[in-house]
Short mmCIF file of C-alpha atoms in Angstrom, two decimals:
data_model
loop_
_atom_site.label_atom_id
_atom_site.label_comp_id
_atom_site.label_asym_id
_atom_site.label_seq_id
_atom_site.Cartn_x
_atom_site.Cartn_y
_atom_site.Cartn_z
CA MET A 1 0.00 0.00 0.00
CA ASN A 2 1.56 3.28 -1.10
CA ALA A 3 1.74 6.12 1.43
CA GLN A 4 0.90 9.51 -0.01
CA PRO A 5 2.86 12.63 0.97
CA ILE A 6 0.97 15.68 2.17
CA THR A 7 0.77 18.44 -0.39
CA VAL A 8 0.60 22.05 0.73
CA TYR A 9 -1.18 24.42 -1.63
CA PRO A 10 0.23 27.92 -1.11
CA GLY A 11 -0.97 31.28 -2.33
CA THR A 12 -4.30 31.38 -4.11
CA ALA A 13 -4.64 27.61 -4.59
CA PHE A 14 -7.36 27.46 -1.93
CA ARG A 15 -9.54 29.61 -4.14
CA SER A 16 -9.15 27.36 -7.18
CA ARG A 17 -9.66 24.16 -5.17
CA SER A 18 -12.70 25.57 -3.36
CA HIS A 19 -14.11 26.57 -6.76
CA GLU A 20 -13.81 22.94 -7.86
CA ALA A 21 -15.46 21.77 -4.64
CA VAL A 22 -18.51 24.03 -4.82
CA ASN A 23 -19.08 22.84 -8.38
CA ASP A 24 -19.15 19.19 -7.24
CA PRO A 25 -22.83 18.57 -6.34
CA LEU A 26 -22.16 15.11 -4.86
CA LEU A 27 -19.46 16.46 -2.54
CA ARG A 28 -21.63 19.36 -1.43
CA GLN A 29 -24.57 17.06 -0.78
CA SER A 30 -22.42 14.66 1.26
CA PHE A 31 -20.94 17.39 3.42
CA ARG A 32 -24.17 19.28 3.90
CA GLY A 33 -25.99 16.17 5.09
CA ALA A 34 -23.12 15.13 7.36
CA MET A 35 -22.73 18.57 8.93
CA ASP A 36 -26.46 18.91 9.57
CA PHE A 37 -26.44 15.49 11.25
CA LEU A 38 -23.47 16.33 13.47
CA MET A 39 -24.88 19.72 14.44
CA SER A 40 -28.19 18.18 15.50
CA LYS A 41 -26.38 15.43 17.46
CA ARG A 42 -24.32 18.02 19.34
CA ALA A 43 -27.36 20.15 20.08
CA ALA A 44 -29.17 17.13 21.54
CA MET A 45 -26.26 16.51 23.91
CA PHE A 46 -26.48 20.02 25.37
CA PRO A 47 -30.19 20.61 26.05
CA ASP A 48 -29.42 22.84 29.05
CA GLU A 49 -27.79 26.07 27.88
CA ALA A 50 -26.68 27.00 31.41
CA GLU A 51 -24.91 23.66 31.85
CA LEU A 52 -23.21 24.03 28.48
CA GLN A 53 -21.85 27.47 29.30
CA GLN A 54 -20.64 26.30 32.72
CA LEU A 55 -18.84 23.37 31.08
CA ARG A 56 -17.29 25.64 28.45
CA THR A 57 -16.07 28.03 31.13
CA LEU A 58 -14.58 25.13 33.08
CA GLY A 59 -12.93 23.66 29.97
CA GLU A 60 -11.46 27.03 29.02
CA ALA A 61 -10.12 27.55 32.55
CA ILE A 62 -8.48 24.09 32.59
CA ARG A 63 -6.81 24.55 29.22
CA GLN A 64 -5.59 28.07 30.03
CA ARG A 65 -4.22 26.96 33.42
CA CYS A 66 -2.38 24.03 31.86
CA LEU A 67 -0.95 26.18 29.05
CA ALA A 68 0.21 28.81 31.56
CA LYS A 69 2.25 26.05 33.24
CA LEU A 70 3.19 24.21 30.05
CA PRO A 71 7.01 24.19 30.39
CA GLU A 72 6.96 22.84 33.95
CA LEU A 73 4.11 20.42 33.20
CA LEU A 74 6.08 18.92 30.33
CA GLU A 75 9.01 18.31 32.67
CA THR A 76 6.71 16.76 35.26
CA LEU A 77 5.10 14.58 32.58
CA GLU A 78 8.49 13.34 31.42
CA ALA A 79 9.61 12.55 34.98
CA ASN A 80 6.46 10.60 35.85
CA LEU A 81 6.34 8.74 32.54
CA THR A 82 9.98 7.76 32.95
CA ARG A 83 9.24 6.55 36.48
CA ASN A 84 6.41 4.43 35.01
CA GLY A 85 8.74 2.87 32.44
CA VAL A 86 7.74 4.98 29.42
CA GLN A 87 10.58 6.37 27.31
CA VAL A 88 10.07 10.03 26.34
CA HIS A 89 11.50 11.55 23.16
CA TRP A 90 11.47 15.23 22.14
CA ALA A 91 11.16 16.37 18.53
CA GLU A 92 11.31 19.96 17.34
CA THR A 93 10.39 19.20 13.70
CA PRO A 94 8.34 16.58 11.84
CA GLU A 95 11.55 15.19 10.39
CA GLU A 96 12.96 14.58 13.87
CA ALA A 97 9.75 12.88 15.01
CA ASN A 98 9.68 10.60 11.97
CA SER A 99 13.34 9.72 12.40
CA ILE A 100 12.81 8.80 16.06
CA ILE A 101 9.85 6.53 15.30
CA GLN A 102 11.53 4.90 12.31
CA GLY A 103 14.62 4.23 14.44
CA LEU A 104 12.59 2.64 17.23
CA ILE A 105 10.97 0.22 14.78
CA ALA A 106 14.12 -0.45 12.76
CA ARG A 107 16.27 -1.36 15.75
CA ARG A 108 14.04 -4.39 16.32
CA GLY A 109 14.09 -5.26 12.62
CA GLY A 110 10.44 -4.27 12.25
CA LYS A 111 8.70 -4.13 8.87
CA LEU A 112 5.04 -3.58 9.80
CA ALA A 113 3.33 -1.03 12.03
CA VAL A 114 -0.38 -0.70 12.78
CA LYS A 115 -1.64 2.79 13.52
CA GLY A 116 -4.52 4.08 15.53
CA LYS A 117 -5.98 7.46 14.63
CA SER A 118 -3.41 10.24 14.99
CA MET A 119 -3.63 13.63 13.33
CA VAL A 120 -0.11 14.46 14.51
CA SER A 121 1.25 11.51 12.51
CA GLU A 122 -0.61 12.95 9.50
CA GLU A 123 1.05 16.26 10.29
CA THR A 124 4.52 14.68 10.08
CA GLU A 125 3.74 12.49 7.02
CA LEU A 126 4.82 9.49 9.10
CA ASN A 127 3.38 6.83 6.79
CA HIS A 128 5.26 8.22 3.82
CA HIS A 129 8.52 8.41 5.78
CA LEU A 130 8.23 4.84 7.05
CA ALA A 131 7.45 3.56 3.54
CA GLU A 132 10.63 5.17 2.24
CA HIS A 133 12.56 3.12 4.83
CA GLY A 134 10.90 -0.19 4.05
CA ILE A 135 8.32 -0.15 6.87
CA GLU A 136 4.65 -0.56 6.01
CA ALA A 137 2.23 1.42 8.17
CA ILE A 138 -1.40 0.28 8.09
CA GLU A 139 -4.17 2.55 9.35
CA SER A 140 -6.52 0.62 11.63
CA ASP A 141 -9.17 3.30 12.14
CA MET A 142 -11.83 2.43 9.56
CA GLY A 143 -12.09 5.95 8.16
CA GLU A 144 -8.31 6.31 7.98
CA TYR A 145 -8.03 2.88 6.35
CA ILE A 146 -10.52 3.94 3.66
CA VAL A 147 -8.67 7.14 2.76
CA GLN A 148 -5.37 5.26 2.84
CA LEU A 149 -6.72 2.79 0.27
CA ALA A 150 -7.83 5.77 -1.83
CA GLY A 151 -4.38 7.40 -1.59
CA GLU A 152 -5.94 10.48 0.01
CA LYS A 153 -5.66 12.44 3.23
CA PRO A 154 -8.43 12.82 5.83
CA SER A 155 -11.00 15.49 5.05
CA HIS A 156 -12.16 15.80 8.68
CA ILE A 157 -10.17 15.44 11.90
CA ILE A 158 -12.78 13.18 13.54
CA MET A 159 -14.36 11.44 10.52
CA PRO A 160 -11.59 11.09 7.94
CA ALA A 161 -13.71 9.53 5.18
CA ILE A 162 -16.78 11.73 5.59
CA HIS A 163 -16.49 12.78 1.95
CA LYS A 164 -16.83 9.19 0.68
CA THR A 165 -20.09 7.53 -0.31
CA LYS A 166 -20.78 3.86 0.39
CA GLU A 167 -20.56 3.19 -3.36
CA GLN A 168 -17.07 4.69 -3.50
CA ILE A 169 -15.98 2.66 -0.45
CA ALA A 170 -17.40 -0.50 -1.98
CA GLY A 171 -15.35 0.16 -5.13
CA LEU A 172 -12.16 0.70 -3.09
CA PHE A 173 -12.59 -2.54 -1.17
CA HIS A 174 -13.42 -4.48 -4.33
CA GLU A 175 -10.34 -3.07 -6.08
CA HIS A 176 -7.73 -3.26 -3.30
CA ILE A 177 -8.74 -6.22 -1.12
CA PRO A 178 -8.32 -9.58 -2.90
CA ASP A 179 -11.41 -11.76 -3.39
CA THR A 180 -13.76 -9.05 -2.11
CA PRO A 181 -17.11 -8.84 -3.89
CA TYR A 182 -18.67 -5.48 -4.62
CA THR A 183 -21.30 -4.66 -1.99
CA THR A 184 -22.83 -1.44 -0.72
CA ASP A 185 -24.15 -3.00 2.50
CA VAL A 186 -22.53 -0.84 5.21
CA ASP A 187 -22.42 -3.56 7.87
CA GLU A 188 -20.81 -5.98 5.44
CA LEU A 189 -18.22 -3.36 4.42
CA ILE A 190 -17.31 -2.81 8.08
CA GLN A 191 -16.87 -6.55 8.61
CA ILE A 192 -14.65 -6.81 5.52
CA GLY A 193 -12.40 -4.06 6.85
CA ARG A 194 -12.24 -5.60 10.32
CA HIS A 195 -11.38 -9.02 8.92
CA VAL A 196 -8.42 -7.56 6.97
CA LEU A 197 -7.12 -5.54 9.90
CA ARG A 198 -7.48 -8.21 12.58
CA ASP A 199 -4.51 -10.22 11.31
CA LYS A 200 -2.34 -7.08 11.14
CA TYR A 201 -2.44 -6.55 14.92
CA VAL A 202 -0.92 -9.96 15.61
CA SER A 203 1.83 -9.72 12.99
CA ALA A 204 2.74 -6.05 13.55
CA ASP A 205 6.14 -5.18 14.96
CA ALA A 206 4.89 -1.92 16.48
CA GLY A 207 1.68 -0.11 17.26
CA ILE A 208 1.45 3.67 16.79
CA SER A 209 -1.19 5.89 18.35
CA GLY A 210 -2.02 9.48 19.10
CA VAL A 211 -2.80 10.96 22.52
CA ASN A 212 -5.88 12.92 23.55
CA PHE A 213 -4.67 13.95 27.00
CA ALA A 214 -1.27 13.42 28.65
CA VAL A 215 -1.61 13.71 32.44
CA ALA A 216 1.47 15.21 34.09
CA GLU A 217 0.38 14.35 37.65
CA THR A 218 0.33 10.58 37.09
CA GLY A 219 2.31 10.06 33.88
CA THR A 220 -0.76 8.70 32.05
CA LEU A 221 -1.59 8.77 28.33
CA CYS A 222 -5.34 8.95 27.63
CA LEU A 223 -6.75 7.75 24.32
CA VAL A 224 -10.37 8.27 23.20
CA GLU A 225 -11.89 5.97 20.55
CA ASN A 226 -14.99 4.12 19.39
CA GLU A 227 -13.76 1.13 17.38
CA GLY A 228 -11.36 -0.70 19.71
CA ASN A 229 -8.53 -0.40 17.21
CA GLY A 230 -6.67 2.02 19.49
CA ARG A 231 -6.67 -0.50 22.31
CA MET A 232 -5.45 -3.23 19.94
CA CYS A 233 -2.65 -1.03 18.59
CA THR A 234 -1.45 -0.15 22.06
CA THR A 235 -1.56 -3.62 23.63
CA VAL A 236 -0.99 -6.38 21.05
CA PRO A 237 2.28 -5.39 19.26
CA PRO A 238 5.49 -5.66 21.31
CA VAL A 239 6.19 -1.91 21.01
CA HIS A 240 3.74 0.96 21.48
CA ILE A 241 4.81 4.37 20.17
CA ALA A 242 2.57 7.34 20.96
CA ILE A 243 3.03 10.72 19.28
CA THR A 244 1.42 13.99 20.27
CA GLY A 245 1.87 17.75 20.25
CA ILE A 246 3.35 19.38 23.32
CA GLU A 247 0.09 21.24 24.03
CA LYS A 248 -1.87 18.06 24.89
CA VAL A 249 -0.53 17.89 28.46
CA VAL A 250 -2.94 18.51 31.36
CA GLU A 251 -1.91 19.07 34.94
CA LEU A 252 -4.20 16.78 36.93
CA LEU A 253 -6.09 13.54 36.38
CA ALA A 254 -9.16 15.46 37.60
CA ASP A 255 -8.80 17.76 34.58
CA VAL A 256 -9.62 14.92 32.19
CA PRO A 257 -13.35 14.20 32.89
CA PRO A 258 -14.61 17.73 32.08
CA LEU A 259 -12.53 17.87 28.90
CA TYR A 260 -13.59 14.34 27.98
CA THR A 261 -17.30 15.10 28.25
CA LEU A 262 -16.83 18.29 26.21
CA LEU A 263 -14.83 16.42 23.57
CA THR A 264 -17.20 13.52 22.98
CA ARG A 265 -20.41 15.54 23.12
CA SER A 266 -19.03 18.27 20.84
CA ALA A 267 -17.41 15.90 18.33
CA THR A 268 -19.90 13.12 17.63
CA GLY A 269 -22.82 13.88 19.92
CA GLN A 270 -22.01 10.99 22.28
CA PRO A 271 -22.21 11.18 26.08
CA VAL A 272 -19.10 8.95 26.18
CA THR A 273 -17.06 7.05 23.63
CA THR A 274 -17.05 3.25 23.46
CA TYR A 275 -13.46 3.05 24.71
CA PHE A 276 -11.39 5.29 26.96
CA ASN A 277 -7.83 4.00 27.33
CA MET A 278 -5.44 5.04 30.11
CA ILE A 279 -1.86 3.93 29.46
CA SER A 280 0.65 4.26 32.28
CA GLY A 281 3.50 1.99 31.23
CA PRO A 282 4.64 -1.22 29.52
CA ARG A 283 3.73 -4.75 30.54
CA LYS A 284 4.90 -5.59 34.05
CA PRO A 285 6.26 -8.98 35.21
CA GLY A 286 3.43 -11.46 35.58
CA GLU A 287 1.00 -9.57 33.33
CA LEU A 288 -0.40 -11.48 30.37
CA ASP A 289 -0.81 -8.67 27.84
CA GLY A 290 0.51 -5.26 26.95
CA PRO A 291 3.59 -4.06 25.03
CA GLU A 292 7.14 -4.72 26.12
CA GLU A 293 8.08 -1.09 25.42
CA VAL A 294 6.13 2.18 25.47
CA HIS A 295 7.48 5.37 23.93
CA LEU A 296 6.09 8.89 23.76
CA VAL A 297 7.23 11.38 21.11
CA LEU A 298 6.46 15.02 22.02
CA LEU A 299 6.40 17.25 18.95
CA ASP A 300 6.79 21.03 18.79
CA ASN A 301 6.55 21.87 15.05
CA GLY A 302 5.68 25.55 15.44
CA ARG A 303 3.60 25.22 18.59
CA SER A 304 6.20 27.15 20.60
CA GLN A 305 5.75 30.03 18.13
CA ALA A 306 2.04 30.20 18.98
CA TYR A 307 2.81 29.75 22.67
CA ALA A 308 5.15 32.76 22.74
CA ASP A 309 2.35 35.19 21.86
CA GLU A 310 -0.29 35.67 24.56
CA GLN A 311 -3.17 36.04 22.09
CA LEU A 312 -2.11 33.30 19.67
CA ARG A 313 -1.46 30.91 22.59
CA LYS A 314 -5.22 30.40 22.78
CA THR A 315 -4.92 28.38 19.57
CA LEU A 316 -3.30 25.63 21.66
CA GLN A 317 -6.41 25.27 23.85
CA CYS A 318 -7.93 23.08 21.12
CA ILE A 319 -9.02 19.55 22.14
CA ARG A 320 -9.58 18.46 18.50
CA CYS A 321 -13.33 17.90 18.64
CA GLY A 322 -14.05 19.29 15.16
CA ALA A 323 -17.16 21.23 16.27
CA CYS A 324 -15.87 24.40 14.60
CA MET A 325 -15.65 22.55 11.29
CA ASN A 326 -19.11 21.05 11.64
CA HIS A 327 -20.67 24.51 12.07
CA CYS A 328 -18.54 26.40 9.53
CA PRO A 329 -20.50 27.48 6.40
CA VAL A 330 -17.29 27.56 4.35
CA TYR A 331 -16.11 24.07 5.35
CA ALA A 332 -19.61 22.63 4.81
CA ARG A 333 -19.49 23.80 1.18
CA VAL A 334 -15.90 23.06 0.14
CA GLY A 335 -14.92 20.10 2.34
CA GLY A 336 -11.56 19.40 3.91
CA HIS A 337 -9.32 18.74 0.92
CA ALA A 338 -9.80 22.24 -0.51
CA TYR A 339 -7.66 23.63 2.32
CA GLY A 340 -4.67 21.56 1.25
CA THR A 341 -3.45 21.15 4.84
CA VAL A 342 -3.72 18.43 7.49
CA TYR A 343 -6.07 20.47 9.67
CA PRO A 344 -8.94 21.96 7.63
CA GLY A 345 -11.75 24.27 8.65
CA PRO A 346 -11.51 27.05 11.25
CA ILE A 347 -9.04 25.23 13.50
CA GLY A 348 -6.80 24.57 10.50
CA GLU A 349 -6.95 28.23 9.51
CA ILE A 350 -5.50 29.31 12.87
CA ILE A 351 -3.05 26.47 13.56
CA SER A 352 -1.63 25.75 10.09
CA PRO A 353 0.18 29.13 9.84
CA HIS A 354 2.25 28.10 12.88
CA LEU A 355 2.97 24.60 11.57
CA LEU A 356 3.75 25.54 7.96
CA GLY A 357 4.45 29.27 8.01
CA LEU A 358 2.38 32.07 6.53
CA GLU A 359 4.23 31.78 3.23
CA ALA A 360 2.34 28.51 2.62
CA THR A 361 -0.93 29.42 4.34
CA ALA A 362 -1.49 33.17 3.85
CA SER A 363 -4.82 32.58 2.11
CA LEU A 364 -6.28 30.30 4.80
CA PRO A 365 -7.21 32.96 7.40
CA THR A 366 -9.29 34.64 4.69
CA ALA A 367 -11.27 31.42 4.07
CA SER A 368 -13.89 32.53 6.56
CA SER A 369 -17.01 34.67 6.57
CA LEU A 370 -16.25 35.67 10.20
CA CYS A 371 -19.83 34.72 11.07
CA GLY A 372 -18.60 33.65 14.52
CA ALA A 373 -20.23 30.20 14.57
CA CYS A 374 -16.87 28.51 15.22
CA GLY A 375 -16.23 30.62 18.30
CA GLU A 376 -19.75 30.11 19.62
CA VAL A 377 -19.54 26.29 19.55
CA CYS A 378 -15.90 25.82 20.61
CA PRO A 379 -16.10 23.81 23.85
CA VAL A 380 -13.03 25.54 25.30
CA ARG A 381 -13.93 29.03 24.04
CA ILE A 382 -11.10 29.60 21.57
CA PRO A 383 -11.79 33.08 20.07
CA ILE A 384 -11.31 31.82 16.52
CA PRO A 385 -12.67 34.91 14.70
CA ASP A 386 -10.29 37.20 16.65
CA LEU A 387 -7.35 34.93 15.83
CA LEU A 388 -8.31 34.89 12.14
CA ILE A 389 -8.27 38.69 12.06
CA ARG A 390 -4.89 38.69 13.82
CA LEU A 391 -3.43 36.24 11.29
CA ARG A 392 -4.82 38.26 8.38
CA THR A 393 -2.97 41.24 9.81
CA GLU A 394 0.25 39.26 10.18
CA ALA A 395 -0.05 37.98 6.60
CA ILE A 396 0.04 41.54 5.21
CA ARG A 397 2.37 43.04 7.81
CA ASP A 398 5.49 44.72 6.45
CA PRO A 399 8.15 41.96 6.56
CA HIS A 400 10.70 44.55 7.66
CA GLU A 401 8.78 45.26 10.87
CA HIS A 402 10.05 43.60 14.03
CA PRO A 403 7.11 42.79 16.34
CA ALA A 404 7.70 41.24 19.75
CA HIS A 405 6.79 37.76 18.47
CA PRO A 406 7.23 37.58 14.68
CA LEU A 407 5.52 34.77 12.80
CA ARG A 408 7.27 32.66 10.21
CA GLY A 409 6.34 34.01 6.78
CA GLN A 410 5.19 37.38 8.09
CA GLY A 411 4.00 39.56 5.21
CA ALA A 412 3.62 36.65 2.77
CA GLY A 413 0.14 37.83 1.76
CA ARG A 414 1.14 41.45 1.30
CA ASP A 415 -0.16 42.89 -1.99
CA THR A 416 0.91 46.45 -2.81
CA ARG A 417 -2.07 46.91 -5.14
CA GLN A 418 -4.55 46.08 -2.41
CA LEU A 419 -2.70 48.21 0.11
CA THR A 420 -2.77 51.15 -2.30
CA ALA A 421 -6.50 50.70 -2.88
CA TRP A 422 -7.27 50.63 0.84
CA ARG A 423 -5.09 53.65 1.49
CA LEU A 424 -6.94 55.54 -1.22
CA TRP A 425 -10.26 54.42 0.28
CA ARG A 426 -9.18 55.68 3.71
CA PHE A 427 -7.94 58.98 2.23
CA ILE A 428 -11.36 59.60 0.62
CA LEU A 429 -13.63 58.51 3.47
CA THR A 430 -11.80 60.29 6.29
CA SER A 431 -12.64 63.71 4.86
CA PRO A 432 -16.25 64.91 4.21
CA ALA A 433 -15.01 67.29 1.52
CA ARG A 434 -13.04 64.61 -0.32
CA TYR A 435 -15.98 62.19 -0.02
CA ARG A 436 -18.38 64.73 -1.58
CA VAL A 437 -15.98 65.34 -4.47
CA PHE A 438 -15.54 61.59 -5.00
CA SER A 439 -19.33 61.03 -4.98
CA TRP A 440 -19.86 63.83 -7.50
CA LEU A 441 -17.21 62.36 -9.83
CA ALA A 442 -18.43 58.78 -9.38
CA THR A 443 -22.00 59.59 -10.44
CA ARG A 444 -20.84 61.38 -13.59
CA PHE A 445 -18.24 58.85 -14.73
CA ARG A 446 -19.92 55.60 -13.71
CA MET A 447 -20.29 54.65 -17.37
CA LEU A 448 -16.53 53.87 -17.26
CA THR A 449 -16.98 51.08 -14.67
CA PRO A 450 -16.87 47.44 -15.92
CA ALA A 451 -20.12 45.91 -17.16
CA LYS A 452 -19.45 42.88 -14.95
CA GLN A 453 -18.23 43.49 -11.41
CA LEU A 454 -17.06 40.04 -10.37
CA GLY A 455 -19.29 38.20 -7.90
CA TRP A 456 -21.83 41.00 -7.44
CA THR A 457 -23.21 41.17 -10.97
CA GLN A 458 -22.71 37.46 -11.57
CA ASN A 459 -24.47 36.18 -8.46
CA HIS A 460 -26.63 39.02 -7.17
CA VAL A 461 -30.38 38.46 -7.46
CA PRO A 462 -32.05 41.87 -7.83
CA LEU A 463 -34.95 42.77 -5.56
CA LYS A 464 -38.41 43.04 -7.02
CA PRO A 465 -39.42 46.69 -7.54
CA ALA A 466 -41.50 47.99 -4.65
CA ALA A 467 -45.17 48.78 -5.27
CA ARG A 468 -45.61 52.55 -5.38
CA THR A 469 -49.30 52.88 -4.49
CA LEU A 470 -51.62 51.39 -1.91
CA SER A 471 -53.68 49.71 -4.62
CA GLU A 472 -50.59 48.05 -6.07
CA ARG A 473 -49.57 46.73 -2.63
CA MET A 474 -53.07 45.36 -1.99
CA ALA A 475 -53.04 43.69 -5.41
CA ASN A 476 -49.69 42.04 -4.61
CA ARG A 477 -51.13 40.64 -1.37
CA ARG A 478 -54.07 39.09 -3.25
#
C-alpha cells in the first residue's frame, strides 16, 4: 500500500480548489448532510444552555491553566512517565519525530506497524517516511483505512472519510482487497475491513497511536476511541509508540473528565465514547498482555511560536473535537481537501500558519465569513474569529517590521495593489469634503466602470421593484 505525501497548496490555490469543490454537487450534498447530522447530534447533547456554558467556562479555565504552566508540566510529565517505564523523546520538527519513530521500529528489525488514529502523525507524514525506509504502516481506524486505500488524506479530523459515499468505499474494497465482492451494504463493508485488519495486529512489529490527553500528575496517556482499534494497537504489538503535540498535556487527572465530556459531546454527539484507554507503562512482570516497550514522542513543530504570543497561545487550547468545522459554512461547502493542509476548517486556519508558516498558508485565514459560529460552539472558548483577524494582519504586515513575536512568513500575503486601494479608500472617506468630491465624480463617470463586477453582478439576485401605491400593494397581497 503506497503512502501519499501531504501536499501544501500555497498562495491562491485554496480559491481554485474551493471553486472545484462548490461545483461538485455530490461532494456538497455529502458534506451538507453530514454537517447537519453532526450539528443536531451536538445540540441534543447540550439541552441545558446554562450547563453548556458552565462546562465551556470550566474547559477554558483548565486549558488556560495548563498552558500557563506548560514548560513545567512537560518536565513533570516526562519525569512521571519515565518513572512508570515509558521512554520520552522530544522532537522539534516533523523530520525529527519521523526519524525517532523509524529508528525505534528499525532497531528491532520491524517491517510492519499498525496505527490508531493520529492527526499528529498525518502532520509529520509518518506513513510516507516509514514507507521510504521499508516499513509498512497500516491505518486501523476504519475511516483512515478507507482514505489510505484511496491514496488520500483525511477530510475531517474526527471522521476522515466523511467525503466518501458507500458506493465509493465499496469500489475501493473491491479493487484493493483480494477476493472481495462489490457490496454497498454498510455492515458488510465494516466486517470486511475488520477481517483484513485483525490479522495485522498480531503480525505487527509496532503499534502507533495518538494521545488525547497526557496527564502530568500521574504520567498517564489517555486515548479516546470508538472502534477498539486504538486498544489493539497499544496492547498487542510488542512496542507501542505514541506521538502527540506538546500542548496536549494537562496538569491533573481530575482535569480529564470535564474535557472528555466536552470532547465527545461536541465531536460526535455521544455522552461517552465506546473506549477510553489510560496507558501508564509497559507490561509488568506477571501480566499477560501489553507491550514490552512504550514510547512517547512530544512534537513542537511551530507550537512554541504560537505559545510565545499571549493572544495566539489560545490556539493551543484546542481539544480536536471538530465542532468548529461542523458549524462552519465555508467548510460545509468546500470540504476538507480544498484547504490543502492536514487540519482543515476554522481550527486549521488558525493552527496551520504556525505549523507551515504564513508563506504557505497566507490565504487560509481569509477562508472565513467571520460569522462567529466557530467561536460560539468551541467547547473551550477559543476566540477563533479574533485569531483569524490577527493572522490576516500578520499575513500583510510589512516583513521589515520587528514585532515582539514575529511569525514565520510574516508579510507573505502582502499585496501592494490592495494596500494602495485601501489607502486611497481611507484617504477619501476620512474627509467629508473629499468624499463629496468623489461622490460627485463617481455619479458622472460611472459609465466607465466594468459591465461585470465580479461576484456582485454574476451572483446578485435583484430585488423586485416595490409597489408605489396602496392599490398596487393590496393587489400584490391578493
